[in-house]
Amino acid sequence: MRTPRLLSLLFIFGVALATQAAELPLVALFTTGGTIQSKGAHRLTLSEYNDGRVTPDELLSDLPELKDLARLEVVEISNVGSGNIDTAKLLKLSKSITAALARPEVAGAVVTHGTGTLEETAFFLHLTVKSAKPVVVVGAMRPFTAISRDGPFNLYNAIRVAATPGAAGKGALVVLNDTIHSARFVTKGHTYHVETFVSRELGPLGFVDSDRVVFYRDILTKHTAASEFDISKLEELPQVDVVYGYQEASPAPVHALVEAGVKGIVFADSAPAFAKAILAAQAKGVVVVQSDRKGAGRVTLSDRSAARGAITADNLNAQKARVLLRLALTKTTETRELQRIFNEY
Ligand code: ASP
């Protein structure tokens, strides 16, 4: 009699465990590469770590704790440094996230990414994913092989945030170093410190604390489900480049870009020699947007500049203004309409 009873107890226990696992939130994880997946020659290699990259499976095998946190569905988009994330990968990533989040059983999405251009991808997702569910972009400053690597805990925290219902409706979020930033305001602020991501003017949205995920703020600019940008049928985006302003800057890059056929140029600050080149670019139909190199503050628009057809990037840095301008140009080339878009997003 004892053995069947034990078996049935084990069976009930097994069913209970399986039910518990099934009740864990389902998070869609998209991997793209970057330092979080990079390997170095030894544990003290904290730069120039060029010894290949771990697979998504290897990345996750480092985090047995996930079995009590969430169920994961893993999609490998790429395994490259973030400088090699191109339009094809961005479109594939955004479309895949929208498709995953449209399934009722998926609670949220996490993207692992190199930190170099992470803010660009995060802002692109912020503007294009058609869902109110949480989208969290995460990376690491130390490679997978380093002592005290930050990747595993960053990833664990990103999955926690993606599985948190309170993280919904805030657009794409960036989670590193226990801190939750909005993709709209975050930028990489240090070349190698673990605390690199900052939201300079407005601060982070919240924190991933040991007991719970805490939000203190929301954002008011348009994003995700409320965004007007529809990439579902797009295979490419207009070419837009950035030109940096400084003392004695040459207009040559502006002429060269116009010659190369770009559709838009974002200026990170101005320079006297740009003035004529900008007029020539605009005469050829190239849209010009004024951003700034200072890292905080809006580029204000006077009535005189507006009358001259100037477009300003609000307080978006140049690399993010470029992301928005590429999407805006899929809808319009009209100056006032483009300025409305920069004011609203
Ligand atoms: N080179 C890396 C990248 O952006 C840096 C990082 O991931 O932190 O892909």
Tab-separated table of N, CA and C in Angstrom, residues 1 33 41 49 58 61 71 73 86 97 101 114 132 139 160 177-179 202 230 268 273 276 278 288 303 310 320 345:
chain	number	residue	atom	x	y	z
A	1	MET	N	0.827	-1.221	0.000
A	1	MET	CA	0.000	0.000	0.000
A	1	MET	C	0.857	1.265	0.000
A	33	GLY	N	23.917	40.301	-29.259
A	33	GLY	CA	25.385	40.320	-29.149
A	33	GLY	C	25.856	41.383	-28.170
A	41	ALA	N	40.344	37.104	-23.286
A	41	ALA	CA	41.397	36.085	-23.152
A	41	ALA	C	41.467	35.553	-21.721
A	49	TYR	N	38.276	42.707	-25.683
A	49	TYR	CA	37.867	41.301	-25.496
A	49	TYR	C	37.304	40.802	-26.827
A	58	GLU	N	24.500	29.598	-23.618
A	58	GLU	CA	25.591	29.788	-22.641
A	58	GLU	C	25.298	30.979	-21.734
A	61	SER	N	22.769	29.829	-19.237
A	61	SER	CA	23.203	28.761	-18.329
A	61	SER	C	23.869	29.365	-17.091
A	71	ARG	N	9.411	32.091	-17.363
A	71	ARG	CA	9.671	31.177	-18.478
A	71	ARG	C	10.175	32.040	-19.626
A	73	GLU	N	11.298	32.509	-23.774
A	73	GLU	CA	11.312	32.078	-25.169
A	73	GLU	C	12.428	32.869	-25.820
A	86	ASP	N	22.247	47.024	-37.885
A	86	ASP	CA	21.850	47.840	-39.036
A	86	ASP	C	20.322	47.869	-39.177
A	97	ILE	N	9.370	41.656	-31.892
A	97	ILE	CA	8.860	41.990	-30.547
A	97	ILE	C	7.360	42.264	-30.616
A	101	LEU	N	4.671	40.127	-28.488
A	101	LEU	CA	3.841	40.757	-27.452
A	101	LEU	C	2.353	40.734	-27.805
A	114	GLY	N	24.724	45.326	-27.291
A	114	GLY	CA	25.947	46.062	-26.979
A	114	GLY	C	25.594	47.450	-26.492
A	132	ALA	N	1.725	47.860	-25.514
A	132	ALA	CA	1.929	48.567	-24.247
A	132	ALA	C	2.688	47.695	-23.248
A	139	GLY	N	22.280	45.442	-21.365
A	139	GLY	CA	23.622	45.107	-21.845
A	139	GLY	C	24.535	44.941	-20.653
A	160	ARG	N	13.204	40.593	-14.699
A	160	ARG	CA	12.279	40.967	-13.601
A	160	ARG	C	11.399	42.142	-14.013
A	177	ASN	N	22.719	48.201	-14.090
A	177	ASN	CA	23.186	48.760	-12.830
A	177	ASN	C	22.019	49.076	-11.884
A	178	ASP	N	21.032	48.178	-11.842
A	178	ASP	CA	19.867	48.285	-10.941
A	178	ASP	C	18.967	49.491	-11.213
A	179	THR	N	19.157	50.145	-12.349
A	179	THR	CA	18.448	51.405	-12.609
A	179	THR	C	17.611	51.278	-13.876
A	202	LEU	N	16.410	64.476	-16.738
A	202	LEU	CA	15.201	64.115	-15.998
A	202	LEU	C	15.372	62.955	-15.038
A	230	ASP	N	4.614	53.234	-38.503
A	230	ASP	CA	4.255	51.843	-38.800
A	230	ASP	C	5.344	51.246	-39.687
A	268	ALA	N	24.898	67.982	-34.851
A	268	ALA	CA	25.181	68.042	-33.418
A	268	ALA	C	25.940	69.338	-33.201
A	273	ALA	N	30.683	77.712	-40.964
A	273	ALA	CA	30.838	77.238	-42.342
A	273	ALA	C	29.690	76.334	-42.797
A	276	LYS	N	26.035	78.027	-45.442
A	276	LYS	CA	25.820	77.944	-46.887
A	276	LYS	C	25.559	76.509	-47.329
A	278	ILE	N	24.214	74.185	-45.658
A	278	ILE	CA	22.857	73.767	-45.269
A	278	ILE	C	21.841	74.262	-46.307
A	288	VAL	N	17.130	68.979	-42.888
A	288	VAL	CA	18.187	69.297	-41.926
A	288	VAL	C	17.558	69.511	-40.546
A	303	ASP	N	10.946	82.358	-33.779
A	303	ASP	CA	10.001	82.554	-34.886
A	303	ASP	C	10.761	82.757	-36.199
A	310	ALA	N	13.644	76.098	-40.301
A	310	ALA	CA	14.512	75.291	-39.434
A	310	ALA	C	13.693	74.251	-38.666
A	320	LYS	N	19.981	60.095	-31.433
A	320	LYS	CA	18.561	59.754	-31.286
A	320	LYS	C	17.696	60.577	-32.247
A	345	TYR	N	7.539	63.578	-29.827
A	345	TYR	CA	8.184	62.306	-29.483
A	345	TYR	C	9.446	62.520	-28.653
